[in-house]
JSON list of C-alpha atoms in Angstrom, two decimals:
[
{"chain": "A", "resi": 1, "resn": "THR", "atom": "CA", "xyz": [-24.15, -20.63, -19.27]},
{"chain": "A", "resi": 2, "resn": "GLN", "atom": "CA", "xyz": [-27.00, -21.94, -18.09]},
{"chain": "A", "resi": 3, "resn": "LEU", "atom": "CA", "xyz": [-29.58, -18.90, -17.47]},
{"chain": "A", "resi": 4, "resn": "LEU", "atom": "CA", "xyz": [-31.91, -18.15, -15.08]},
{"chain": "A", "resi": 5, "resn": "GLU", "atom": "CA", "xyz": [-34.61, -15.94, -15.81]},
{"chain": "A", "resi": 6, "resn": "GLN", "atom": "CA", "xyz": [-36.50, -14.16, -12.79]},
{"chain": "A", "resi": 7, "resn": "SER", "atom": "CA", "xyz": [-39.97, -12.87, -12.99]},
{"chain": "A", "resi": 8, "resn": "PRO", "atom": "CA", "xyz": [-41.22, -10.18, -11.18]},
{"chain": "A", "resi": 9, "resn": "GLN", "atom": "CA", "xyz": [-38.04, -7.68, -11.87]},
{"chain": "A", "resi": 10, "resn": "PHE", "atom": "CA", "xyz": [-39.97, -5.78, -8.90]},
{"chain": "A", "resi": 11, "resn": "LEU", "atom": "CA", "xyz": [-42.50, -6.06, -6.94]},
{"chain": "A", "resi": 12, "resn": "SER", "atom": "CA", "xyz": [-44.00, -3.42, -4.09]},
{"chain": "A", "resi": 13, "resn": "ILE", "atom": "CA", "xyz": [-47.10, -5.16, -2.29]},
{"chain": "A", "resi": 14, "resn": "GLN", "atom": "CA", "xyz": [-48.28, -3.89, 0.59]},
{"chain": "A", "resi": 15, "resn": "GLU", "atom": "CA", "xyz": [-47.53, -5.66, 4.44]},
{"chain": "A", "resi": 16, "resn": "GLY", "atom": "CA", "xyz": [-50.24, -8.57, 4.41]},
{"chain": "A", "resi": 17, "resn": "GLU", "atom": "CA", "xyz": [-50.27, -9.69, 1.24]},
{"chain": "A", "resi": 18, "resn": "ASN", "atom": "CA", "xyz": [-49.37, -12.67, -0.73]},
{"chain": "A", "resi": 19, "resn": "LEU", "atom": "CA", "xyz": [-47.24, -12.57, -3.24]},
{"chain": "A", "resi": 20, "resn": "THR", "atom": "CA", "xyz": [-44.90, -15.65, -5.88]},
{"chain": "A", "resi": 21, "resn": "VAL", "atom": "CA", "xyz": [-41.60, -14.92, -7.50]},
{"chain": "A", "resi": 22, "resn": "TYR", "atom": "CA", "xyz": [-40.86, -17.46, -10.13]},
{"chain": "A", "resi": 23, "resn": "CYS", "atom": "CA", "xyz": [-37.38, -18.89, -11.68]},
{"chain": "A", "resi": 24, "resn": "ASN", "atom": "CA", "xyz": [-37.06, -20.59, -14.74]},
{"chain": "A", "resi": 25, "resn": "SER", "atom": "CA", "xyz": [-34.57, -22.23, -17.28]},
{"chain": "A", "resi": 26, "resn": "SER", "atom": "CA", "xyz": [-34.38, -24.08, -20.14]},
{"chain": "A", "resi": 27, "resn": "SER", "atom": "CA", "xyz": [-31.83, -26.23, -18.51]},
{"chain": "A", "resi": 28, "resn": "VAL", "atom": "CA", "xyz": [-31.41, -29.17, -15.75]},
{"chain": "A", "resi": 29, "resn": "PHE", "atom": "CA", "xyz": [-30.30, -27.93, -12.79]},
{"chain": "A", "resi": 30, "resn": "SER", "atom": "CA", "xyz": [-28.98, -30.44, -10.05]},
{"chain": "A", "resi": 31, "resn": "SER", "atom": "CA", "xyz": [-30.09, -28.20, -7.24]},
{"chain": "A", "resi": 32, "resn": "LEU", "atom": "CA", "xyz": [-31.52, -24.20, -7.09]},
{"chain": "A", "resi": 33, "resn": "GLN", "atom": "CA", "xyz": [-30.46, -22.27, -4.91]},
{"chain": "A", "resi": 34, "resn": "TRP", "atom": "CA", "xyz": [-32.82, -19.19, -3.44]},
{"chain": "A", "resi": 35, "resn": "TYR", "atom": "CA", "xyz": [-31.04, -16.12, -1.57]},
{"chain": "A", "resi": 36, "resn": "ARG", "atom": "CA", "xyz": [-31.62, -12.64, -0.03]},
{"chain": "A", "resi": 37, "resn": "GLN", "atom": "CA", "xyz": [-29.66, -9.91, -0.29]},
{"chain": "A", "resi": 38, "resn": "GLU", "atom": "CA", "xyz": [-30.61, -6.62, 1.98]},
{"chain": "A", "resi": 39, "resn": "PRO", "atom": "CA", "xyz": [-29.15, -3.10, 0.53]},
{"chain": "A", "resi": 40, "resn": "GLY", "atom": "CA", "xyz": [-24.79, -2.92, 1.70]},
{"chain": "A", "resi": 41, "resn": "GLU", "atom": "CA", "xyz": [-24.29, -6.83, 1.93]},
{"chain": "A", "resi": 42, "resn": "GLY", "atom": "CA", "xyz": [-23.81, -10.07, 0.64]},
{"chain": "A", "resi": 43, "resn": "PRO", "atom": "CA", "xyz": [-26.72, -12.83, -0.88]},
{"chain": "A", "resi": 44, "resn": "VAL", "atom": "CA", "xyz": [-27.65, -14.47, 2.83]},
{"chain": "A", "resi": 45, "resn": "LEU", "atom": "CA", "xyz": [-28.62, -18.22, 1.39]},
{"chain": "A", "resi": 46, "resn": "LEU", "atom": "CA", "xyz": [-32.36, -19.00, 2.38]},
{"chain": "A", "resi": 47, "resn": "VAL", "atom": "CA", "xyz": [-33.14, -22.47, 0.92]},
{"chain": "A", "resi": 48, "resn": "THR", "atom": "CA", "xyz": [-32.00, -25.35, -1.17]},
{"chain": "A", "resi": 49, "resn": "VAL", "atom": "CA", "xyz": [-33.84, -27.19, -3.27]},
{"chain": "A", "resi": 50, "resn": "VAL", "atom": "CA", "xyz": [-32.58, -30.71, -5.03]},
{"chain": "A", "resi": 51, "resn": "THR", "atom": "CA", "xyz": [-35.67, -33.03, -5.51]},
{"chain": "A", "resi": 52, "resn": "GLY", "atom": "CA", "xyz": [-37.95, -32.94, -8.74]},
{"chain": "A", "resi": 53, "resn": "GLY", "atom": "CA", "xyz": [-41.09, -31.41, -7.26]},
{"chain": "A", "resi": 54, "resn": "GLU", "atom": "CA", "xyz": [-40.10, -30.56, -3.55]},
{"chain": "A", "resi": 55, "resn": "VAL", "atom": "CA", "xyz": [-41.43, -28.44, -0.94]},
{"chain": "A", "resi": 56, "resn": "LYS", "atom": "CA", "xyz": [-39.87, -26.98, 1.37]},
{"chain": "A", "resi": 57, "resn": "LYS", "atom": "CA", "xyz": [-40.99, -24.18, 3.95]},
{"chain": "A", "resi": 58, "resn": "LEU", "atom": "CA", "xyz": [-39.04, -20.95, 6.38]},
{"chain": "A", "resi": 59, "resn": "LYS", "atom": "CA", "xyz": [-41.65, -20.06, 8.33]},
{"chain": "A", "resi": 60, "resn": "ARG", "atom": "CA", "xyz": [-43.71, -17.24, 5.92]},
{"chain": "A", "resi": 61, "resn": "LEU", "atom": "CA", "xyz": [-41.96, -18.89, 2.63]},
{"chain": "A", "resi": 62, "resn": "THR", "atom": "CA", "xyz": [-42.53, -21.29, 0.57]},
{"chain": "A", "resi": 63, "resn": "PHE", "atom": "CA", "xyz": [-39.60, -22.98, -1.82]},
{"chain": "A", "resi": 64, "resn": "GLN", "atom": "CA", "xyz": [-40.61, -25.75, -4.59]},
{"chain": "A", "resi": 65, "resn": "PHE", "atom": "CA", "xyz": [-38.64, -26.91, -6.88]},
{"chain": "A", "resi": 66, "resn": "GLY", "atom": "CA", "xyz": [-40.88, -27.68, -10.76]},
{"chain": "A", "resi": 67, "resn": "ASP", "atom": "CA", "xyz": [-41.09, -31.82, -11.20]},
{"chain": "A", "resi": 68, "resn": "ALA", "atom": "CA", "xyz": [-38.36, -31.93, -14.27]},
{"chain": "A", "resi": 69, "resn": "ARG", "atom": "CA", "xyz": [-35.78, -29.74, -12.64]},
{"chain": "A", "resi": 70, "resn": "LYS", "atom": "CA", "xyz": [-35.84, -26.62, -14.57]},
{"chain": "A", "resi": 71, "resn": "ASP", "atom": "CA", "xyz": [-37.70, -23.99, -12.27]},
{"chain": "A", "resi": 72, "resn": "SER", "atom": "CA", "xyz": [-38.60, -22.99, -9.00]},
{"chain": "A", "resi": 73, "resn": "SER", "atom": "CA", "xyz": [-41.08, -20.71, -6.94]},
{"chain": "A", "resi": 74, "resn": "LEU", "atom": "CA", "xyz": [-40.80, -18.69, -4.04]},
{"chain": "A", "resi": 75, "resn": "HIS", "atom": "CA", "xyz": [-44.54, -17.56, -1.98]},
{"chain": "A", "resi": 76, "resn": "ILE", "atom": "CA", "xyz": [-44.39, -15.61, 0.99]},
{"chain": "A", "resi": 77, "resn": "THR", "atom": "CA", "xyz": [-47.73, -15.35, 2.84]},
{"chain": "A", "resi": 78, "resn": "ALA", "atom": "CA", "xyz": [-49.05, -12.32, 4.80]},
{"chain": "A", "resi": 79, "resn": "ALA", "atom": "CA", "xyz": [-45.46, -10.47, 3.60]},
{"chain": "A", "resi": 80, "resn": "GLN", "atom": "CA", "xyz": [-43.56, -8.20, 6.38]},
{"chain": "A", "resi": 81, "resn": "PRO", "atom": "CA", "xyz": [-41.65, -4.70, 5.36]},
{"chain": "A", "resi": 82, "resn": "GLY", "atom": "CA", "xyz": [-38.39, -6.86, 6.67]},
{"chain": "A", "resi": 83, "resn": "ASP", "atom": "CA", "xyz": [-39.11, -9.18, 4.27]},
{"chain": "A", "resi": 84, "resn": "THR", "atom": "CA", "xyz": [-37.79, -6.20, 1.78]},
{"chain": "A", "resi": 85, "resn": "GLY", "atom": "CA", "xyz": [-34.72, -7.36, -0.30]},
{"chain": "A", "resi": 86, "resn": "LEU", "atom": "CA", "xyz": [-33.61, -8.60, -3.10]},
{"chain": "A", "resi": 87, "resn": "TYR", "atom": "CA", "xyz": [-34.46, -12.04, -4.00]},
{"chain": "A", "resi": 88, "resn": "LEU", "atom": "CA", "xyz": [-32.23, -14.19, -6.32]},
{"chain": "A", "resi": 89, "resn": "CYS", "atom": "CA", "xyz": [-32.10, -18.07, -7.26]},
{"chain": "A", "resi": 90, "resn": "ALA", "atom": "CA", "xyz": [-29.28, -19.86, -8.22]},
{"chain": "A", "resi": 91, "resn": "GLY", "atom": "CA", "xyz": [-27.85, -23.00, -9.66]},
{"chain": "A", "resi": 92, "resn": "ASN", "atom": "CA", "xyz": [-24.82, -24.94, -10.73]},
{"chain": "A", "resi": 93, "resn": "SER", "atom": "CA", "xyz": [-23.23, -24.28, -13.59]},
{"chain": "A", "resi": 94, "resn": "ASN", "atom": "CA", "xyz": [-21.87, -26.88, -15.68]},
{"chain": "A", "resi": 95, "resn": "SER", "atom": "CA", "xyz": [-18.04, -26.08, -14.14]},
{"chain": "A", "resi": 96, "resn": "GLY", "atom": "CA", "xyz": [-19.48, -28.06, -10.85]},
{"chain": "A", "resi": 97, "resn": "TYR", "atom": "CA", "xyz": [-19.61, -25.35, -7.70]},
{"chain": "A", "resi": 98, "resn": "ALA", "atom": "CA", "xyz": [-19.27, -22.15, -9.02]},
{"chain": "A", "resi": 99, "resn": "LEU", "atom": "CA", "xyz": [-23.14, -20.57, -9.25]},
{"chain": "A", "resi": 100, "resn": "ASN", "atom": "CA", "xyz": [-25.17, -18.75, -11.90]},
{"chain": "A", "resi": 101, "resn": "PHE", "atom": "CA", "xyz": [-27.67, -16.57, -10.57]},
{"chain": "A", "resi": 102, "resn": "GLY", "atom": "CA", "xyz": [-30.96, -14.81, -11.84]},
{"chain": "A", "resi": 103, "resn": "LYS", "atom": "CA", "xyz": [-31.19, -10.86, -12.38]},
{"chain": "A", "resi": 104, "resn": "GLY", "atom": "CA", "xyz": [-33.15, -10.87, -9.03]},
{"chain": "A", "resi": 105, "resn": "THR", "atom": "CA", "xyz": [-36.20, -10.08, -7.86]},
{"chain": "A", "resi": 106, "resn": "SER", "atom": "CA", "xyz": [-36.59, -6.55, -5.78]},
{"chain": "A", "resi": 107, "resn": "LEU", "atom": "CA", "xyz": [-39.29, -6.88, -3.76]},
{"chain": "A", "resi": 108, "resn": "LEU", "atom": "CA", "xyz": [-40.73, -3.65, -1.20]},
{"chain": "A", "resi": 109, "resn": "VAL", "atom": "CA", "xyz": [-43.27, -4.45, 1.50]},
{"chain": "A", "resi": 110, "resn": "THR", "atom": "CA", "xyz": [-44.76, -1.27, 2.75]},
{"chain": "A", "resi": 111, "resn": "PRO", "atom": "CA", "xyz": [-46.31, -0.90, 6.03]},
{"chain": "B", "resi": 1, "resn": "SER", "atom": "CA", "xyz": [-21.55, -21.60, 8.05]},
{"chain": "B", "resi": 2, "resn": "ALA", "atom": "CA", "xyz": [-18.68, -20.14, 7.72]},
{"chain": "B", "resi": 3, "resn": "VAL", "atom": "CA", "xyz": [-17.54, -16.20, 8.89]},
{"chain": "B", "resi": 4, "resn": "ILE", "atom": "CA", "xyz": [-16.26, -14.16, 5.76]},
{"chain": "B", "resi": 5, "resn": "SER", "atom": "CA", "xyz": [-14.68, -10.56, 5.99]},
{"chain": "B", "resi": 6, "resn": "GLN", "atom": "CA", "xyz": [-14.34, -7.78, 3.25]},
{"chain": "B", "resi": 7, "resn": "LYS", "atom": "CA", "xyz": [-11.96, -5.21, 3.57]},
{"chain": "B", "resi": 8, "resn": "PRO", "atom": "CA", "xyz": [-12.46, -2.19, 2.35]},
{"chain": "B", "resi": 9, "resn": "SER", "atom": "CA", "xyz": [-16.14, -2.63, 2.93]},
{"chain": "B", "resi": 10, "resn": "ARG", "atom": "CA", "xyz": [-16.44, 0.47, 0.00]},
{"chain": "B", "resi": 11, "resn": "ASP", "atom": "CA", "xyz": [-13.28, 3.30, -1.54]},
{"chain": "B", "resi": 12, "resn": "ILE", "atom": "CA", "xyz": [-13.91, 5.50, -4.09]},
{"chain": "B", "resi": 13, "resn": "CYS", "atom": "CA", "xyz": [-11.23, 5.14, -6.36]},
{"chain": "B", "resi": 14, "resn": "GLN", "atom": "CA", "xyz": [-9.39, 7.63, -9.87]},
{"chain": "B", "resi": 15, "resn": "ARG", "atom": "CA", "xyz": [-9.46, 5.84, -12.93]},
{"chain": "B", "resi": 16, "resn": "GLY", "atom": "CA", "xyz": [-6.34, 3.92, -14.12]},
{"chain": "B", "resi": 17, "resn": "THR", "atom": "CA", "xyz": [-5.67, 3.13, -9.91]},
{"chain": "B", "resi": 18, "resn": "SER", "atom": "CA", "xyz": [-5.79, 0.04, -9.09]},
{"chain": "B", "resi": 19, "resn": "LEU", "atom": "CA", "xyz": [-7.50, -1.71, -5.52]},
{"chain": "B", "resi": 20, "resn": "THR", "atom": "CA", "xyz": [-6.47, -4.59, -3.64]},
{"chain": "B", "resi": 21, "resn": "ILE", "atom": "CA", "xyz": [-9.78, -6.23, -1.90]},
{"chain": "B", "resi": 22, "resn": "GLN", "atom": "CA", "xyz": [-8.97, -9.06, 0.89]},
{"chain": "B", "resi": 23, "resn": "CYS", "atom": "CA", "xyz": [-11.41, -12.13, 1.85]},
{"chain": "B", "resi": 24, "resn": "GLN", "atom": "CA", "xyz": [-10.67, -13.60, 5.31]},
{"chain": "B", "resi": 25, "resn": "VAL", "atom": "CA", "xyz": [-12.39, -16.88, 6.12]},
{"chain": "B", "resi": 26, "resn": "ASP", "atom": "CA", "xyz": [-12.86, -17.67, 9.87]},
{"chain": "B", "resi": 27, "resn": "SER", "atom": "CA", "xyz": [-12.09, -21.46, 8.32]},
{"chain": "B", "resi": 28, "resn": "GLN", "atom": "CA", "xyz": [-9.75, -23.62, 5.72]},
{"chain": "B", "resi": 29, "resn": "VAL", "atom": "CA", "xyz": [-12.09, -23.82, 2.53]},
{"chain": "B", "resi": 30, "resn": "THR", "atom": "CA", "xyz": [-10.18, -25.51, -0.53]},
{"chain": "B", "resi": 31, "resn": "MET", "atom": "CA", "xyz": [-12.05, -22.89, -2.76]},
{"chain": "B", "resi": 32, "resn": "MET", "atom": "CA", "xyz": [-12.92, -18.98, -3.09]},
{"chain": "B", "resi": 33, "resn": "PHE", "atom": "CA", "xyz": [-15.42, -17.40, -5.31]},
{"chain": "B", "resi": 34, "resn": "TRP", "atom": "CA", "xyz": [-14.91, -13.79, -6.45]},
{"chain": "B", "resi": 35, "resn": "TYR", "atom": "CA", "xyz": [-18.51, -11.62, -8.47]},
{"chain": "B", "resi": 36, "resn": "ARG", "atom": "CA", "xyz": [-19.30, -8.34, -9.40]},
{"chain": "B", "resi": 37, "resn": "GLN", "atom": "CA", "xyz": [-22.25, -7.18, -8.84]},
{"chain": "B", "resi": 38, "resn": "GLN", "atom": "CA", "xyz": [-22.77, -4.45, -10.75]},
{"chain": "B", "resi": 39, "resn": "PRO", "atom": "CA", "xyz": [-25.14, -1.60, -10.12]},
{"chain": "B", "resi": 40, "resn": "GLY", "atom": "CA", "xyz": [-28.86, -3.12, -10.02]},
{"chain": "B", "resi": 41, "resn": "GLN", "atom": "CA", "xyz": [-27.35, -6.59, -11.35]},
{"chain": "B", "resi": 42, "resn": "SER", "atom": "CA", "xyz": [-27.51, -9.85, -10.74]},
{"chain": "B", "resi": 43, "resn": "LEU", "atom": "CA", "xyz": [-24.14, -11.50, -9.43]},
{"chain": "B", "resi": 44, "resn": "THR", "atom": "CA", "xyz": [-21.34, -13.27, -12.18]},
{"chain": "B", "resi": 45, "resn": "LEU", "atom": "CA", "xyz": [-18.70, -15.17, -11.33]},
{"chain": "B", "resi": 46, "resn": "ILE", "atom": "CA", "xyz": [-15.44, -13.15, -12.13]},
{"chain": "B", "resi": 47, "resn": "ALA", "atom": "CA", "xyz": [-12.81, -16.38, -11.16]},
{"chain": "B", "resi": 48, "resn": "THR", "atom": "CA", "xyz": [-12.18, -19.57, -9.11]},
{"chain": "B", "resi": 49, "resn": "ALA", "atom": "CA", "xyz": [-9.20, -18.90, -6.71]},
{"chain": "B", "resi": 50, "resn": "ASN", "atom": "CA", "xyz": [-7.75, -22.73, -5.30]},
{"chain": "B", "resi": 51, "resn": "GLN", "atom": "CA", "xyz": [-4.61, -22.34, -2.97]},
{"chain": "B", "resi": 52, "resn": "GLY", "atom": "CA", "xyz": [-2.17, -23.81, -4.33]},
{"chain": "B", "resi": 53, "resn": "SER", "atom": "CA", "xyz": [-2.82, -23.35, -7.99]},
{"chain": "B", "resi": 54, "resn": "GLU", "atom": "CA", "xyz": [-3.76, -20.55, -10.35]},
{"chain": "B", "resi": 55, "resn": "ALA", "atom": "CA", "xyz": [-7.47, -19.40, -10.46]},
{"chain": "B", "resi": 56, "resn": "THR", "atom": "CA", "xyz": [-10.33, -20.08, -13.31]},
{"chain": "B", "resi": 57, "resn": "TYR", "atom": "CA", "xyz": [-11.06, -16.92, -14.77]},
{"chain": "B", "resi": 58, "resn": "GLU", "atom": "CA", "xyz": [-15.13, -16.56, -16.32]},
{"chain": "B", "resi": 59, "resn": "SER", "atom": "CA", "xyz": [-15.66, -15.93, -20.36]},
{"chain": "B", "resi": 60, "resn": "GLY", "atom": "CA", "xyz": [-15.04, -12.28, -19.90]},
{"chain": "B", "resi": 61, "resn": "PHE", "atom": "CA", "xyz": [-12.39, -11.52, -16.75]},
{"chain": "B", "resi": 62, "resn": "VAL", "atom": "CA", "xyz": [-8.62, -12.03, -17.58]},
{"chain": "B", "resi": 63, "resn": "ILE", "atom": "CA", "xyz": [-6.05, -12.60, -15.59]},
{"chain": "B", "resi": 64, "resn": "ASP", "atom": "CA", "xyz": [-4.23, -9.28, -15.86]},
{"chain": "B", "resi": 65, "resn": "LYS", "atom": "CA", "xyz": [-7.04, -7.65, -15.49]},
{"chain": "B", "resi": 66, "resn": "PHE", "atom": "CA", "xyz": [-8.74, -9.25, -12.65]},
{"chain": "B", "resi": 67, "resn": "PRO", "atom": "CA", "xyz": [-5.36, -11.29, -11.29]},
{"chain": "B", "resi": 68, "resn": "ILE", "atom": "CA", "xyz": [-5.97, -13.45, -7.91]},
{"chain": "B", "resi": 69, "resn": "SER", "atom": "CA", "xyz": [-3.63, -14.18, -4.82]},
{"chain": "B", "resi": 70, "resn": "ARG", "atom": "CA", "xyz": [-4.89, -17.62, -2.64]},
{"chain": "B", "resi": 71, "resn": "PRO", "atom": "CA", "xyz": [-1.70, -17.96, -0.62]},
{"chain": "B", "resi": 72, "resn": "ASN", "atom": "CA", "xyz": [-3.13, -20.60, 2.03]},
{"chain": "B", "resi": 73, "resn": "LEU", "atom": "CA", "xyz": [-6.99, -21.98, 2.67]},
{"chain": "B", "resi": 74, "resn": "THR", "atom": "CA", "xyz": [-8.21, -18.70, 4.72]},
{"chain": "B", "resi": 75, "resn": "PHE", "atom": "CA", "xyz": [-7.13, -15.79, 2.58]},
{"chain": "B", "resi": 76, "resn": "SER", "atom": "CA", "xyz": [-7.55, -14.90, -0.54]},
{"chain": "B", "resi": 77, "resn": "THR", "atom": "CA", "xyz": [-7.24, -11.11, -2.60]},
{"chain": "B", "resi": 78, "resn": "LEU", "atom": "CA", "xyz": [-8.80, -10.07, -5.38]},
{"chain": "B", "resi": 79, "resn": "THR", "atom": "CA", "xyz": [-6.89, -6.55, -7.55]},
{"chain": "B", "resi": 80, "resn": "VAL", "atom": "CA", "xyz": [-9.64, -4.48, -10.26]},
{"chain": "B", "resi": 81, "resn": "SER", "atom": "CA", "xyz": [-6.61, -2.99, -12.08]},
{"chain": "B", "resi": 82, "resn": "ASN", "atom": "CA", "xyz": [-6.01, -0.07, -14.50]},
{"chain": "B", "resi": 83, "resn": "MET", "atom": "CA", "xyz": [-9.41, 1.12, -13.05]},
{"chain": "B", "resi": 84, "resn": "SER", "atom": "CA", "xyz": [-12.40, 2.38, -15.09]},
{"chain": "B", "resi": 85, "resn": "PRO", "atom": "CA", "xyz": [-16.28, 4.55, -14.27]},
{"chain": "B", "resi": 86, "resn": "GLU", "atom": "CA", "xyz": [-17.51, 0.96, -15.40]},
{"chain": "B", "resi": 87, "resn": "ASP", "atom": "CA", "xyz": [-15.69, -1.07, -12.73]},
{"chain": "B", "resi": 88, "resn": "SER", "atom": "CA", "xyz": [-17.70, 0.34, -10.63]},
{"chain": "B", "resi": 89, "resn": "SER", "atom": "CA", "xyz": [-19.79, -2.68, -8.93]},
{"chain": "B", "resi": 90, "resn": "ILE", "atom": "CA", "xyz": [-19.97, -4.79, -5.74]},
{"chain": "B", "resi": 91, "resn": "TYR", "atom": "CA", "xyz": [-17.23, -7.09, -5.45]},
{"chain": "B", "resi": 92, "resn": "LEU", "atom": "CA", "xyz": [-17.90, -10.38, -3.91]},
{"chain": "B", "resi": 93, "resn": "CYS", "atom": "CA", "xyz": [-15.73, -13.58, -1.65]},
{"chain": "B", "resi": 94, "resn": "SER", "atom": "CA", "xyz": [-17.91, -16.52, -1.38]},
{"chain": "B", "resi": 95, "resn": "VAL", "atom": "CA", "xyz": [-16.52, -19.96, -0.06]},
{"chain": "B", "resi": 96, "resn": "PRO", "atom": "CA", "xyz": [-18.64, -23.23, -0.34]},
{"chain": "B", "resi": 97, "resn": "GLY", "atom": "CA", "xyz": [-20.80, -24.91, 2.33]},
{"chain": "B", "resi": 98, "resn": "THR", "atom": "CA", "xyz": [-19.76, -28.23, 3.58]},
{"chain": "B", "resi": 99, "resn": "LYS", "atom": "CA", "xyz": [-19.36, -31.41, 2.03]},
{"chain": "B", "resi": 100, "resn": "LYS", "atom": "CA", "xyz": [-22.42, -32.19, 2.03]},
{"chain": "B", "resi": 101, "resn": "THR", "atom": "CA", "xyz": [-24.20, -29.09, 0.68]},
{"chain": "B", "resi": 102, "resn": "TYR", "atom": "CA", "xyz": [-21.06, -28.28, -2.18]},
{"chain": "B", "resi": 103, "resn": "ASN", "atom": "CA", "xyz": [-23.95, -26.37, -3.98]},
{"chain": "B", "resi": 104, "resn": "GLU", "atom": "CA", "xyz": [-24.13, -23.77, -1.33]},
{"chain": "B", "resi": 105, "resn": "GLN", "atom": "CA", "xyz": [-22.18, -20.84, -0.73]},
{"chain": "B", "resi": 106, "resn": "PHE", "atom": "CA", "xyz": [-21.86, -18.41, 1.82]},
{"chain": "B", "resi": 107, "resn": "PHE", "atom": "CA", "xyz": [-20.38, -14.79, 0.99]},
{"chain": "B", "resi": 108, "resn": "GLY", "atom": "CA", "xyz": [-18.81, -11.98, 2.58]},
{"chain": "B", "resi": 109, "resn": "PRO", "atom": "CA", "xyz": [-20.14, -8.94, 2.76]},
{"chain": "B", "resi": 110, "resn": "GLY", "atom": "CA", "xyz": [-19.34, -7.09, -0.35]},
{"chain": "B", "resi": 111, "resn": "THR", "atom": "CA", "xyz": [-16.87, -4.09, -1.14]},
{"chain": "B", "resi": 112, "resn": "ARG", "atom": "CA", "xyz": [-18.41, -1.55, -3.05]},
{"chain": "B", "resi": 113, "resn": "LEU", "atom": "CA", "xyz": [-16.46, 0.40, -5.67]},
{"chain": "B", "resi": 114, "resn": "THR", "atom": "CA", "xyz": [-17.04, 3.72, -7.16]},
{"chain": "B", "resi": 115, "resn": "VAL", "atom": "CA", "xyz": [-14.06, 5.08, -10.06]},
{"chain": "B", "resi": 116, "resn": "LEU", "atom": "CA", "xyz": [-14.66, 8.47, -11.47]}
]
């Protein structure tokens, strides 16, 4: 199993602050995905990064894939209460299409 | 992206009973996945369900405990058998994206199971 370690596990910040969440592994992934999960809902795909060094932006969210394709980061600028949720990184397992998930970062943004 | 629904959305069950969870997709898909998310934990893959063949189970999960049906390309069920409190979790089904983005998955809203 290819393990994905996420940090920090919990993050509580005030509206307007910036934050970065990390997803690290000793294994190489063909791609990594970031999902956000809100209470009572299933995870919702935010982005997929495929190329080493790739940077993708989704409004105030910036995603980066490491050059060696072993790690990824998610940076949120000027966080808002609507960003609150569980952020999960995931990569393809050796068995093909199924995903291995990190343990997630639980983010709370207070007004 | 596919639209996925699950039934029931939540249930409270007694120890020793079984619960069958349904997953319906609005389009035909070859593969469907079943995950478990224990309280405060991330998602763990239980099995991959292909239409017309036996499900493939991940290490630590067995067919007797989690039998899966896949009668057609838009529907699957997962049964949690002989439940114990340790089975209290959110159970999620998912499907892959289109061929070009086959490594992405779309999830149902989950079934929150509490076993007393």
